[in-house]
PDB file of C-alpha atoms in Angstrom:
ATOM      1  CA  UNK A   1       0.188   0.290   0.263  1.00  0.00           C
ATOM      2  CA  UNK A   2       1.052   3.359  -0.996  1.00  0.00           C
ATOM      3  CA  UNK A   3       2.409   5.579   1.731  1.00  0.00           C
ATOM      4  CA  UNK A   4      -0.123   8.567   2.932  1.00  0.00           C
ATOM      5  CA  UNK A   5       2.498  11.291   3.793  1.00  0.00           C
ATOM      6  CA  UNK A   6       1.316  14.810   5.628  1.00  0.00           C
ATOM      7  CA  UNK A   7       2.309  16.582   1.673  1.00  0.00           C
ATOM      8  CA  UNK A   8      -0.653  14.438   0.369  1.00  0.00           C
ATOM      9  CA  UNK A   9      -3.120  15.341   3.005  1.00  0.00           C
ATOM     10  CA  UNK A  10      -2.386  18.923   2.691  1.00  0.00           C
ATOM     11  CA  UNK A  11      -2.902  18.801  -1.074  1.00  0.00           C
ATOM     12  CA  UNK A  12      -6.189  17.162  -0.439  1.00  0.00           C
ATOM     13  CA  UNK A  13      -7.873  18.946   1.825  1.00  0.00           C
ATOM     14  CA  UNK A  14      -6.297  22.041   0.071  1.00  0.00           C
ATOM     15  CA  UNK A  15      -8.611  20.824  -3.162  1.00  0.00           C
ATOM     16  CA  UNK A  16     -11.788  19.829  -1.159  1.00  0.00           C
ATOM     17  CA  UNK A  17     -11.373  21.710   1.988  1.00  0.00           C
ATOM     18  CA  UNK A  18     -12.404  18.423   3.590  1.00  0.00           C
ATOM     19  CA  UNK A  19     -11.197  17.667   7.044  1.00  0.00           C
ATOM     20  CA  UNK A  20      -7.966  16.316   7.293  1.00  0.00           C
ATOM     21  CA  UNK A  21      -8.926  12.854   8.978  1.00  0.00           C
ATOM     22  CA  UNK A  22     -11.298  12.557   6.338  1.00  0.00           C
ATOM     23  CA  UNK A  23      -8.662  13.412   3.801  1.00  0.00           C
ATOM     24  CA  UNK A  24      -6.393  10.661   4.980  1.00  0.00           C
ATOM     25  CA  UNK A  25      -9.053   7.902   5.214  1.00  0.00           C
ATOM     26  CA  UNK A  26      -9.414   8.742   1.685  1.00  0.00           C
ATOM     27  CA  UNK A  27      -6.345   8.689   0.181  1.00  0.00           C
ATOM     28  CA  UNK A  28      -6.220   5.251   2.350  1.00  0.00           C
ATOM     29  CA  UNK A  29      -8.987   4.318   0.652  1.00  0.00           C
ATOM     30  CA  UNK A  30      -8.071   4.928  -2.654  1.00  0.00           C
ATOM     31  CA  UNK A  31      -4.522   3.489  -2.276  1.00  0.00           C
ATOM     32  CA  UNK A  32      -2.990   7.176  -2.521  1.00  0.00           C
ATOM     33  CA  UNK A  33      -4.751   7.851  -5.553  1.00  0.00           C
ATOM     34  CA  UNK A  34      -5.214  11.554  -5.632  1.00  0.00           C
ATOM     35  CA  UNK A  35      -7.827  11.736  -7.999  1.00  0.00           C
ATOM     36  CA  UNK A  36      -9.263   8.647  -6.367  1.00  0.00           C
ATOM     37  CA  UNK A  37      -9.266  10.083  -3.142  1.00  0.00           C
ATOM     38  CA  UNK A  38     -11.408  13.469  -3.865  1.00  0.00           C
ATOM     39  CA  UNK A  39     -13.267  11.592  -5.838  1.00  0.00           C
ATOM     40  CA  UNK A  40     -14.203   9.457  -2.675  1.00  0.00           C
ATOM     41  CA  UNK A  41     -14.578  13.129  -0.762  1.00  0.00           C
ATOM     42  CA  UNK A  42     -16.813  14.120  -3.327  1.00  0.00           C
ATOM     43  CA  UNK A  43     -19.437  11.733  -2.633  1.00  0.00           C
ATOM     44  CA  UNK A  44     -19.465  11.974   0.984  1.00  0.00           C
ATOM     45  CA  UNK A  45     -19.365  15.560   1.740  1.00  0.00           C
ATOM     46  CA  UNK A  46     -20.523  16.930  -1.583  1.00  0.00           C
ATOM     47  CA  UNK A  47     -18.884  18.779  -4.729  1.00  0.00           C
ATOM     48  CA  UNK A  48     -15.683  21.333  -4.238  1.00  0.00           C
ATOM     49  CA  UNK A  49     -18.177  24.550  -4.752  1.00  0.00           C
ATOM     50  CA  UNK A  50     -20.118  23.959  -1.999  1.00  0.00           C
ATOM     51  CA  UNK A  51     -17.374  22.929   0.330  1.00  0.00           C
ATOM     52  CA  UNK A  52     -15.013  25.668  -1.259  1.00  0.00           C
ATOM     53  CA  UNK A  53     -18.072  28.265  -0.451  1.00  0.00           C
ATOM     54  CA  UNK A  54     -16.700  28.158   3.303  1.00  0.00           C
ATOM     55  CA  UNK A  55     -13.302  30.056   2.703  1.00  0.00           C
ATOM     56  CA  UNK A  56     -12.439  33.474   2.863  1.00  0.00           C
ATOM     57  CA  UNK A  57     -11.609  34.678  -0.879  1.00  0.00           C
ATOM     58  CA  UNK A  58      -9.368  37.710  -0.235  1.00  0.00           C
ATOM     59  CA  UNK A  59      -7.616  38.022  -3.494  1.00  0.00           C
ATOM     60  CA  UNK A  60      -9.184  38.684  -6.807  1.00  0.00           C
ATOM     61  CA  UNK A  61      -9.504  41.316  -9.369  1.00  0.00           C
ATOM     62  CA  UNK A  62     -11.238  44.790  -9.934  1.00  0.00           C
ATOM     63  CA  UNK A  63     -12.732  45.328 -13.365  1.00  0.00           C
ATOM     64  CA  UNK A  64     -14.105  48.331 -14.968  1.00  0.00           C
ATOM     65  CA  UNK A  65     -16.592  49.125 -17.864  1.00  0.00           C
ATOM     66  CA  UNK A  66     -17.035  52.481 -19.638  1.00  0.00           C
ATOM     67  CA  UNK A  67     -19.462  53.026 -22.580  1.00  0.00           C
ATOM     68  CA  UNK A  68     -17.913  54.924 -25.883  1.00  0.00           C
ATOM     69  CA  UNK A  69     -19.236  58.043 -25.136  1.00  0.00           C
ATOM     70  CA  UNK A  70     -17.673  58.056 -21.500  1.00  0.00           C
ATOM     71  CA  UNK A  71     -20.955  58.956 -19.974  1.00  0.00           C
ATOM     72  CA  UNK A  72     -22.268  55.372 -18.083  1.00  0.00           C
ATOM     73  CA  UNK A  73     -19.465  52.971 -16.700  1.00  0.00           C
ATOM     74  CA  UNK A  74     -19.542  50.179 -14.133  1.00  0.00           C
ATOM     75  CA  UNK A  75     -16.643  49.190 -11.668  1.00  0.00           C
ATOM     76  CA  UNK A  76     -16.797  45.664  -9.993  1.00  0.00           C
ATOM     77  CA  UNK A  77     -15.138  43.347  -7.334  1.00  0.00           C
ATOM     78  CA  UNK A  78     -14.881  39.464  -7.614  1.00  0.00           C
ATOM     79  CA  UNK A  79     -13.114  37.496  -4.870  1.00  0.00           C
ATOM     80  CA  UNK A  80     -10.886  34.679  -4.931  1.00  0.00           C
ATOM     81  CA  UNK A  81      -9.469  32.696  -2.451  1.00  0.00           C
ATOM     82  CA  UNK A  82      -5.672  32.929  -3.831  1.00  0.00           C
ATOM     83  CA  UNK A  83      -3.670  35.226  -6.441  1.00  0.00           C
ATOM     84  CA  UNK A  84      -3.094  32.675  -8.670  1.00  0.00           C
ATOM     85  CA  UNK A  85      -6.368  32.188  -9.571  1.00  0.00           C
ATOM     86  CA  UNK A  86      -7.482  35.816 -10.089  1.00  0.00           C
ATOM     87  CA  UNK A  87      -5.221  35.814 -13.014  1.00  0.00           C
ATOM     88  CA  UNK A  88      -7.304  32.597 -14.271  1.00  0.00           C
ATOM     89  CA  UNK A  89      -8.578  34.021 -18.030  1.00  0.00           C
ATOM     90  CA  UNK A  90     -11.824  32.356 -17.547  1.00  0.00           C
ATOM     91  CA  UNK A  91     -11.883  34.191 -13.837  1.00  0.00           C
ATOM     92  CA  UNK A  92     -11.082  37.374 -15.756  1.00  0.00           C
ATOM     93  CA  UNK A  93     -13.545  37.213 -18.071  1.00  0.00           C
ATOM     94  CA  UNK A  94     -16.107  36.705 -15.767  1.00  0.00           C
ATOM     95  CA  UNK A  95     -15.463  40.033 -13.735  1.00  0.00           C
ATOM     96  CA  UNK A  96     -15.458  41.657 -17.469  1.00  0.00           C
ATOM     97  CA  UNK A  97     -18.786  40.258 -18.246  1.00  0.00           C
ATOM     98  CA  UNK A  98     -19.782  41.024 -14.738  1.00  0.00           C
ATOM     99  CA  UNK A  99     -18.682  44.907 -15.269  1.00  0.00           C
ATOM    100  CA  UNK A 100     -20.619  45.339 -18.502  1.00  0.00           C
ATOM    101  CA  UNK A 101     -23.705  43.360 -16.931  1.00  0.00           C
ATOM    102  CA  UNK A 102     -23.846  46.021 -14.401  1.00  0.00           C
ATOM    103  CA  UNK A 103     -22.877  49.286 -16.845  1.00  0.00           C
ATOM    104  CA  UNK A 104     -26.040  47.952 -19.268  1.00  0.00           C
ATOM    105  CA  UNK A 105     -28.508  46.322 -16.729  1.00  0.00           C
ATOM    106  CA  UNK A 106     -28.094  48.271 -13.710  1.00  0.00           C
ATOM    107  CA  UNK A 107     -28.828  45.268 -11.231  1.00  0.00           C
ATOM    108  CA  UNK A 108     -30.056  46.196  -7.955  1.00  0.00           C
ATOM    109  CA  UNK A 109     -27.521  44.894  -5.941  1.00  0.00           C
ATOM    110  CA  UNK A 110     -25.476  41.197  -5.755  1.00  0.00           C
ATOM    111  CA  UNK A 111     -28.133  38.932  -5.678  1.00  0.00           C
ATOM    112  CA  UNK A 112     -29.895  40.806  -8.796  1.00  0.00           C
ATOM    113  CA  UNK A 113     -26.567  40.899 -10.568  1.00  0.00           C
ATOM    114  CA  UNK A 114     -26.213  36.779  -9.947  1.00  0.00           C
ATOM    115  CA  UNK A 115     -29.679  36.775 -11.772  1.00  0.00           C
ATOM    116  CA  UNK A 116     -28.498  38.106 -14.932  1.00  0.00           C
ATOM    117  CA  UNK A 117     -28.542  35.843 -18.037  1.00  0.00           C
ATOM    118  CA  UNK A 118     -24.720  35.298 -18.778  1.00  0.00           C
ATOM    119  CA  UNK A 119     -23.605  32.288 -21.734  1.00  0.00           C
ATOM    120  CA  UNK A 120     -25.944  29.406 -21.395  1.00  0.00           C
ATOM    121  CA  UNK A 121     -27.191  30.093 -17.847  1.00  0.00           C
ATOM    122  CA  UNK A 122     -27.256  32.868 -15.307  1.00  0.00           C
ATOM    123  CA  UNK A 123     -23.980  34.588 -13.729  1.00  0.00           C
ATOM    124  CA  UNK A 124     -24.433  32.348 -10.570  1.00  0.00           C
ATOM    125  CA  UNK A 125     -24.644  29.479 -12.485  1.00  0.00           C
ATOM    126  CA  UNK A 126     -21.069  30.912 -14.298  1.00  0.00           C
ATOM    127  CA  UNK A 127     -19.605  31.142 -11.593  1.00  0.00           C
ATOM    128  CA  UNK A 128     -20.711  28.011  -9.357  1.00  0.00           C
ATOM    129  CA  UNK A 129     -19.836  26.595 -12.645  1.00  0.00           C
ATOM    130  CA  UNK A 130     -16.243  27.584 -12.773  1.00  0.00           C
ATOM    131  CA  UNK A 131     -15.553  27.026  -8.656  1.00  0.00           C
ATOM    132  CA  UNK A 132     -16.306  23.351  -9.072  1.00  0.00           C
ATOM    133  CA  UNK A 133     -14.030  23.732 -11.834  1.00  0.00           C
ATOM    134  CA  UNK A 134     -11.263  25.115 -10.324  1.00  0.00           C
ATOM    135  CA  UNK A 135     -11.864  24.244  -6.410  1.00  0.00           C
ATOM    136  CA  UNK A 136     -11.363  27.216  -5.491  1.00  0.00           C
ATOM    137  CA  UNK A 137     -14.203  29.829  -3.514  1.00  0.00           C
ATOM    138  CA  UNK A 138     -15.080  32.891  -5.425  1.00  0.00           C
ATOM    139  CA  UNK A 139     -17.310  35.722  -4.702  1.00  0.00           C
ATOM    140  CA  UNK A 140     -19.055  38.419  -6.379  1.00  0.00           C
ATOM    141  CA  UNK A 141     -18.553  41.133  -3.493  1.00  0.00           C
ATOM    142  CA  UNK A 142     -19.616  44.993  -4.526  1.00  0.00           C
ATOM    143  CA  UNK A 143     -20.052  46.847  -7.703  1.00  0.00           C
ATOM    144  CA  UNK A 144     -20.838  50.714  -8.496  1.00  0.00           C
ATOM    145  CA  UNK A 145     -22.600  51.879 -11.291  1.00  0.00           C
ATOM    146  CA  UNK A 146     -22.110  55.491 -12.681  1.00  0.00           C
ATOM    147  CA  UNK A 147     -23.998  57.661 -15.298  1.00  0.00           C
ATOM    148  CA  UNK A 148     -21.744  60.341 -15.408  1.00  0.00           C
ATOM    149  CA  UNK A 149     -22.375  64.706 -15.681  1.00  0.00           C
ATOM    150  CA  UNK A 150     -19.120  64.749 -16.771  1.00  0.00           C
ATOM    151  CA  UNK A 151     -17.031  61.844 -18.764  1.00  0.00           C
ATOM    152  CA  UNK A 152     -15.503  58.998 -16.803  1.00  0.00           C
ATOM    153  CA  UNK A 153     -11.658  57.575 -16.698  1.00  0.00           C
ATOM    154  CA  UNK A 154     -10.142  54.820 -15.333  1.00  0.00           C
ATOM    155  CA  UNK A 155      -7.168  53.550 -14.034  1.00  0.00           C
ATOM    156  CA  UNK A 156      -6.280  49.616 -12.929  1.00  0.00           C
ATOM    157  CA  UNK A 157      -2.995  49.044 -11.000  1.00  0.00           C
ATOM    158  CA  UNK A 158      -1.120  46.438  -9.930  1.00  0.00           C
ATOM    159  CA  UNK A 159      -2.954  43.771 -11.465  1.00  0.00           C
ATOM    160  CA  UNK A 160      -6.071  44.785 -11.184  1.00  0.00           C
ATOM    161  CA  UNK A 161      -6.314  45.029  -7.384  1.00  0.00           C
ATOM    162  CA  UNK A 162      -6.604  48.761  -7.072  1.00  0.00           C
ATOM    163  CA  UNK A 163      -9.501  49.879  -9.947  1.00  0.00           C
ATOM    164  CA  UNK A 164     -10.609  54.027  -9.974  1.00  0.00           C
ATOM    165  CA  UNK A 165     -13.598  55.472 -11.552  1.00  0.00           C
ATOM    166  CA  UNK A 166     -13.683  59.088 -11.997  1.00  0.00           C
ATOM    167  CA  UNK A 167     -16.170  61.287 -13.136  1.00  0.00           C
ATOM    168  CA  UNK A 168     -14.489  64.710 -14.450  1.00  0.00           C
ATOM    169  CA  UNK A 169     -16.466  67.423 -15.497  1.00  0.00           C
ATOM    170  CA  UNK A 170     -14.452  69.999 -17.700  1.00  0.00           C
ATOM    171  CA  UNK A 171     -10.722  69.485 -17.990  1.00  0.00           C
ATOM    172  CA  UNK A 172      -9.313  67.184 -20.826  1.00  0.00           C
ATOM    173  CA  UNK A 173      -7.891  63.401 -20.985  1.00  0.00           C
ATOM    174  CA  UNK A 174      -4.605  64.199 -19.396  1.00  0.00           C
ATOM    175  CA  UNK A 175      -6.226  65.845 -16.360  1.00  0.00           C
ATOM    176  CA  UNK A 176      -8.843  62.819 -16.150  1.00  0.00           C
ATOM    177  CA  UNK A 177      -5.708  60.424 -16.268  1.00  0.00           C
ATOM    178  CA  UNK A 178      -3.674  62.145 -13.717  1.00  0.00           C
ATOM    179  CA  UNK A 179      -6.734  62.475 -11.162  1.00  0.00           C
ATOM    180  CA  UNK A 180      -7.418  58.786 -11.389  1.00  0.00           C
ATOM    181  CA  UNK A 181      -3.675  57.539 -11.016  1.00  0.00           C
ATOM    182  CA  UNK A 182      -3.780  60.088  -8.133  1.00  0.00           C
ATOM    183  CA  UNK A 183      -6.633  58.240  -6.659  1.00  0.00           C
ATOM    184  CA  UNK A 184      -5.139  55.133  -6.731  1.00  0.00           C
ATOM    185  CA  UNK A 185      -1.771  56.163  -5.190  1.00  0.00           C
ATOM    186  CA  UNK A 186      -3.433  58.688  -2.658  1.00  0.00           C
ATOM    187  CA  UNK A 187      -6.554  56.635  -1.601  1.00  0.00           C
ATOM    188  CA  UNK A 188      -8.292  59.638  -0.458  1.00  0.00           C
ATOM    189  CA  UNK A 189     -11.763  58.513   1.426  1.00  0.00           C
ATOM    190  CA  UNK A 190     -14.082  61.032   0.069  1.00  0.00           C
ATOM    191  CA  UNK A 191     -14.401  64.036  -2.532  1.00  0.00           C
ATOM    192  CA  UNK A 192     -14.739  66.445   0.797  1.00  0.00           C
ATOM    193  CA  UNK A 193     -15.555  67.019   3.994  1.00  0.00           C
ATOM    194  CA  UNK A 194     -19.024  66.469   3.790  1.00  0.00           C
ATOM    195  CA  UNK A 195     -18.181  62.742   2.655  1.00  0.00           C
ATOM    196  CA  UNK A 196     -15.898  62.000   5.988  1.00  0.00           C
ATOM    197  CA  UNK A 197     -17.901  59.626   8.569  1.00  0.00           C
ATOM    198  CA  UNK A 198     -18.448  62.412  11.623  1.00  0.00           C
ATOM    199  CA  UNK A 199     -17.449  59.512  13.834  1.00  0.00           C
ATOM    200  CA  UNK A 200     -14.235  59.370  11.833  1.00  0.00           C
ATOM    201  CA  UNK A 201     -13.547  62.779  13.161  1.00  0.00           C
ATOM    202  CA  UNK A 202     -14.588  62.372  16.584  1.00  0.00           C
ATOM    203  CA  UNK A 203     -11.919  59.529  16.841  1.00  0.00           C
ATOM    204  CA  UNK A 204      -9.119  61.894  15.473  1.00  0.00           C
ATOM    205  CA  UNK A 205     -10.686  64.637  17.968  1.00  0.00           C
ATOM    206  CA  UNK A 206     -10.278  62.262  20.896  1.00  0.00           C
ATOM    207  CA  UNK A 207      -6.852  60.680  20.252  1.00  0.00           C
ATOM    208  CA  UNK A 208      -5.442  64.390  19.240  1.00  0.00           C
ATOM    209  CA  UNK A 209      -6.785  65.633  23.084  1.00  0.00           C
ATOM    210  CA  UNK A 210      -5.087  62.293  24.430  1.00  0.00           C
ATOM    211  CA  UNK A 211      -1.797  63.039  23.049  1.00  0.00           C
ATOM    212  CA  UNK A 212      -2.083  66.807  23.850  1.00  0.00           C
ATOM    213  CA  UNK A 213      -3.023  66.102  27.290  1.00  0.00           C
ATOM    214  CA  UNK A 214      -0.066  63.460  27.847  1.00  0.00           C
ATOM    215  CA  UNK A 215       2.398  65.929  26.261  1.00  0.00           C
ATOM    216  CA  UNK A 216       1.676  68.282  29.504  1.00  0.00           C
ATOM    217  CA  UNK A 217      -0.265  70.698  27.255  1.00  0.00           C
ATOM    218  CA  UNK A 218      -2.789  73.024  29.060  1.00  0.00           C
ATOM    219  CA  UNK A 219      -6.851  72.149  29.071  1.00  0.00           C
ATOM    220  CA  UNK A 220      -7.769  75.616  27.722  1.00  0.00           C
ATOM    221  CA  UNK A 221      -5.183  74.513  24.842  1.00  0.00           C
ATOM    222  CA  UNK A 222      -7.027  70.952  24.491  1.00  0.00           C
ATOM    223  CA  UNK A 223      -9.802  71.909  21.746  1.00  0.00           C
ATOM    224  CA  UNK A 224      -7.587  74.101  19.554  1.00  0.00           C
ATOM    225  CA  UNK A 225      -4.945  71.448  19.137  1.00  0.00           C
ATOM    226  CA  UNK A 226      -7.631  68.890  18.473  1.00  0.00           C
ATOM    227  CA  UNK A 227      -9.511  70.875  15.609  1.00  0.00           C
ATOM    228  CA  UNK A 228      -6.261  71.736  14.248  1.00  0.00           C
ATOM    229  CA  UNK A 229      -5.538  67.593  13.709  1.00  0.00           C
ATOM    230  CA  UNK A 230      -9.029  67.541  12.761  1.00  0.00           C
ATOM    231  CA  UNK A 231      -8.300  69.850   9.829  1.00  0.00           C
ATOM    232  CA  UNK A 232      -4.840  68.425   9.106  1.00  0.00           C
ATOM    233  CA  UNK A 233      -6.482  64.932   8.753  1.00  0.00           C
ATOM    234  CA  UNK A 234      -8.998  66.350   6.624  1.00  0.00           C
ATOM    235  CA  UNK A 235      -6.702  67.341   4.355  1.00  0.00           C
ATOM    236  CA  UNK A 236      -4.977  64.026   4.262  1.00  0.00           C
ATOM    237  CA  UNK A 237      -8.297  61.656   3.210  1.00  0.00           C
ATOM    238  CA  UNK A 238     -10.439  64.318   1.164  1.00  0.00           C
ATOM    239  CA  UNK A 239      -9.274  64.117  -2.739  1.00  0.00           C
ATOM    240  CA  UNK A 240      -9.661  68.037  -2.819  1.00  0.00           C
ATOM    241  CA  UNK A 241      -7.280  68.591  -0.034  1.00  0.00           C
ATOM    242  CA  UNK A 242      -4.825  66.157  -1.110  1.00  0.00           C
ATOM    243  CA  UNK A 243      -1.462  67.508  -2.323  1.00  0.00           C
ATOM    244  CA  UNK A 244      -1.626  66.521  -6.157  1.00  0.00           C
ATOM    245  CA  UNK A 245       1.139  63.548  -6.589  1.00  0.00           C
ATOM    246  CA  UNK A 246       2.746  65.105  -9.847  1.00  0.00           C
ATOM    247  CA  UNK A 247       2.473  68.808  -8.133  1.00  0.00           C
ATOM    248  CA  UNK A 248       6.233  70.066  -9.093  1.00  0.00           C
ATOM    249  CA  UNK A 249       6.221  72.559  -6.212  1.00  0.00           C
ATOM    250  CA  UNK A 250       4.983  69.748  -3.992  1.00  0.00           C
ATOM    251  CA  UNK A 251       2.179  71.831  -2.502  1.00  0.00           C
ATOM    252  CA  UNK A 252      -0.774  72.414  -5.129  1.00  0.00           C
ATOM    253  CA  UNK A 253      -4.011  70.616  -4.135  1.00  0.00           C
ATOM    254  CA  UNK A 254      -6.073  68.812  -6.415  1.00  0.00           C
ATOM    255  CA  UNK A 255      -8.700  71.770  -5.524  1.00  0.00           C
ATOM    256  CA  UNK A 256      -6.294  74.133  -6.771  1.00  0.00           C
ATOM    257  CA  UNK A 257      -5.073  71.843  -9.566  1.00  0.00           C
ATOM    258  CA  UNK A 258      -9.079  71.708 -10.921  1.00  0.00           C
ATOM    259  CA  UNK A 259      -9.816  75.334 -10.251  1.00  0.00           C
ATOM    260  CA  UNK A 260      -6.468  75.987 -12.835  1.00  0.00           C
ATOM    261  CA  UNK A 261      -7.875  73.765 -15.265  1.00  0.00           C
ATOM    262  CA  UNK A 262     -11.531  75.108 -14.931  1.00  0.00           C
ATOM    263  CA  UNK A 263     -13.195  71.617 -14.083  1.00  0.00           C
ATOM    264  CA  UNK A 264     -14.272  69.692 -11.157  1.00  0.00           C
ATOM    265  CA  UNK A 265     -15.015  66.064  -9.671  1.00  0.00           C
ATOM    266  CA  UNK A 266     -18.418  65.076  -9.313  1.00  0.00           C
ATOM    267  CA  UNK A 267     -17.864  61.636  -8.188  1.00  0.00           C
ATOM    268  CA  UNK A 268     -15.023  59.255  -7.954  1.00  0.00           C
ATOM    269  CA  UNK A 269     -14.963  55.248  -6.506  1.00  0.00           C
ATOM    270  CA  UNK A 270     -12.006  53.652  -5.610  1.00  0.00           C
ATOM    271  CA  UNK A 271     -11.839  49.524  -5.050  1.00  0.00           C
ATOM    272  CA  UNK A 272      -8.970  47.486  -3.914  1.00  0.00           C
ATOM    273  CA  UNK A 273      -9.352  43.999  -3.300  1.00  0.00           C
ATOM    274  CA  UNK A 274      -9.664  42.289  -0.577  1.00  0.00           C
ATOM    275  CA  UNK A 275     -10.185  45.655   1.545  1.00  0.00           C
ATOM    276  CA  UNK A 276     -11.744  45.086   4.757  1.00  0.00           C
ATOM    277  CA  UNK A 277     -12.138  41.395   3.950  1.00  0.00           C
ATOM    278  CA  UNK A 278     -10.193  39.228   7.281  1.00  0.00           C
ATOM    279  CA  UNK A 279      -7.973  36.850   5.092  1.00  0.00           C
ATOM    280  CA  UNK A 280      -7.768  33.445   7.434  1.00  0.00           C
ATOM    281  CA  UNK A 281      -4.229  32.040   7.664  1.00  0.00           C
ATOM    282  CA  UNK A 282      -4.233  28.266   8.101  1.00  0.00           C
ATOM    283  CA  UNK A 283      -0.991  27.353  10.215  1.00  0.00           C
ATOM    284  CA  UNK A 284      -0.694  23.442   8.570  1.00  0.00           C
ATOM    285  CA  UNK A 285       1.914  21.920  11.184  1.00  0.00           C
ATOM    286  CA  UNK A 286      -0.324  23.301  14.671  1.00  0.00           C
ATOM    287  CA  UNK A 287      -3.345  21.666  12.455  1.00  0.00           C
ATOM    288  CA  UNK A 288      -1.931  18.421  12.205  1.00  0.00           C
ATOM    289  CA  UNK A 289      -0.580  18.285  15.887  1.00  0.00           C
ATOM    290  CA  UNK A 290      -3.996  19.481  17.587  1.00  0.00           C
ATOM    291  CA  UNK A 291      -5.637  16.642  15.109  1.00  0.00           C
ATOM    292  CA  UNK A 292      -3.012  14.013  16.330  1.00  0.00           C
ATOM    293  CA  UNK A 293      -3.378  15.166  20.005  1.00  0.00           C
ATOM    294  CA  UNK A 294      -7.283  14.941  19.309  1.00  0.00           C
ATOM    295  CA  UNK A 295      -6.981  11.090  18.166  1.00  0.00           C
ATOM    296  CA  UNK A 296      -4.666  10.315  20.869  1.00  0.00           C
ATOM    297  CA  UNK A 297      -6.969  11.704  23.881  1.00  0.00           C
ATOM    298  CA  UNK A 298      -9.428   9.101  22.163  1.00  0.00           C
ATOM    299  CA  UNK A 299      -7.871   6.465  22.027  1.00  0.00           C
TER     300      UNK A 299
END
């Protein structure tokens, strides 16, 4: 009988997400044949698509579609478990197809997008079939559709890990491109101060007061110091307040740049793949030790 190694168990577990002991039993039953063991697990535990759906998908890509006249567009994020799958041609096509559907069909939410026709089925059936084929979870996370007040411009960076869609009123193509690149690099939270959540400002104010107090500043000055800190924070996190990354003097803000060009930004959307998703890190060696200890304790 073929020796069942830890690396074999790990490989089968990664393919199926089945418990390690089940993987070892399947490999033993299959005489070490990986494909047969996978088949045994699929019979026992269901197909890979249903098992993979429990795993965290925090990699992926951003896809953008802009109509020919630049007046309508969408930005879309789909996640996968690994960067390897995020480079798969079928995965990338699904992302592009979904971005197009968002722009053309204007679905209300992810569930509505999933139900739209695509290929020989729907977006959801296409996604599910691809999960089953590749053996890795992938999930449609979010999208934004924009009907522009001006003209849309976009920028994709880092292997489609960062995507920007900006609606520029006035200006020219070069300004639009520069703005999109600036947003990708500087990652503003909002267009101006009105878009910054009050709780973030309250947090910055509290931190500033405590820091000033610990530094021995007079109580009468704390509010003034805090207000100065908040204003600096707003310059850092709002697009209009940020210093333009290509400013020759290192001082020109985006607001000043737009004024000089006779232009304005109606809106922008920035997607960073996996932002806010907690990535699960598996310590395989620790898991093996825990399983072994549990097995020994049951004897």
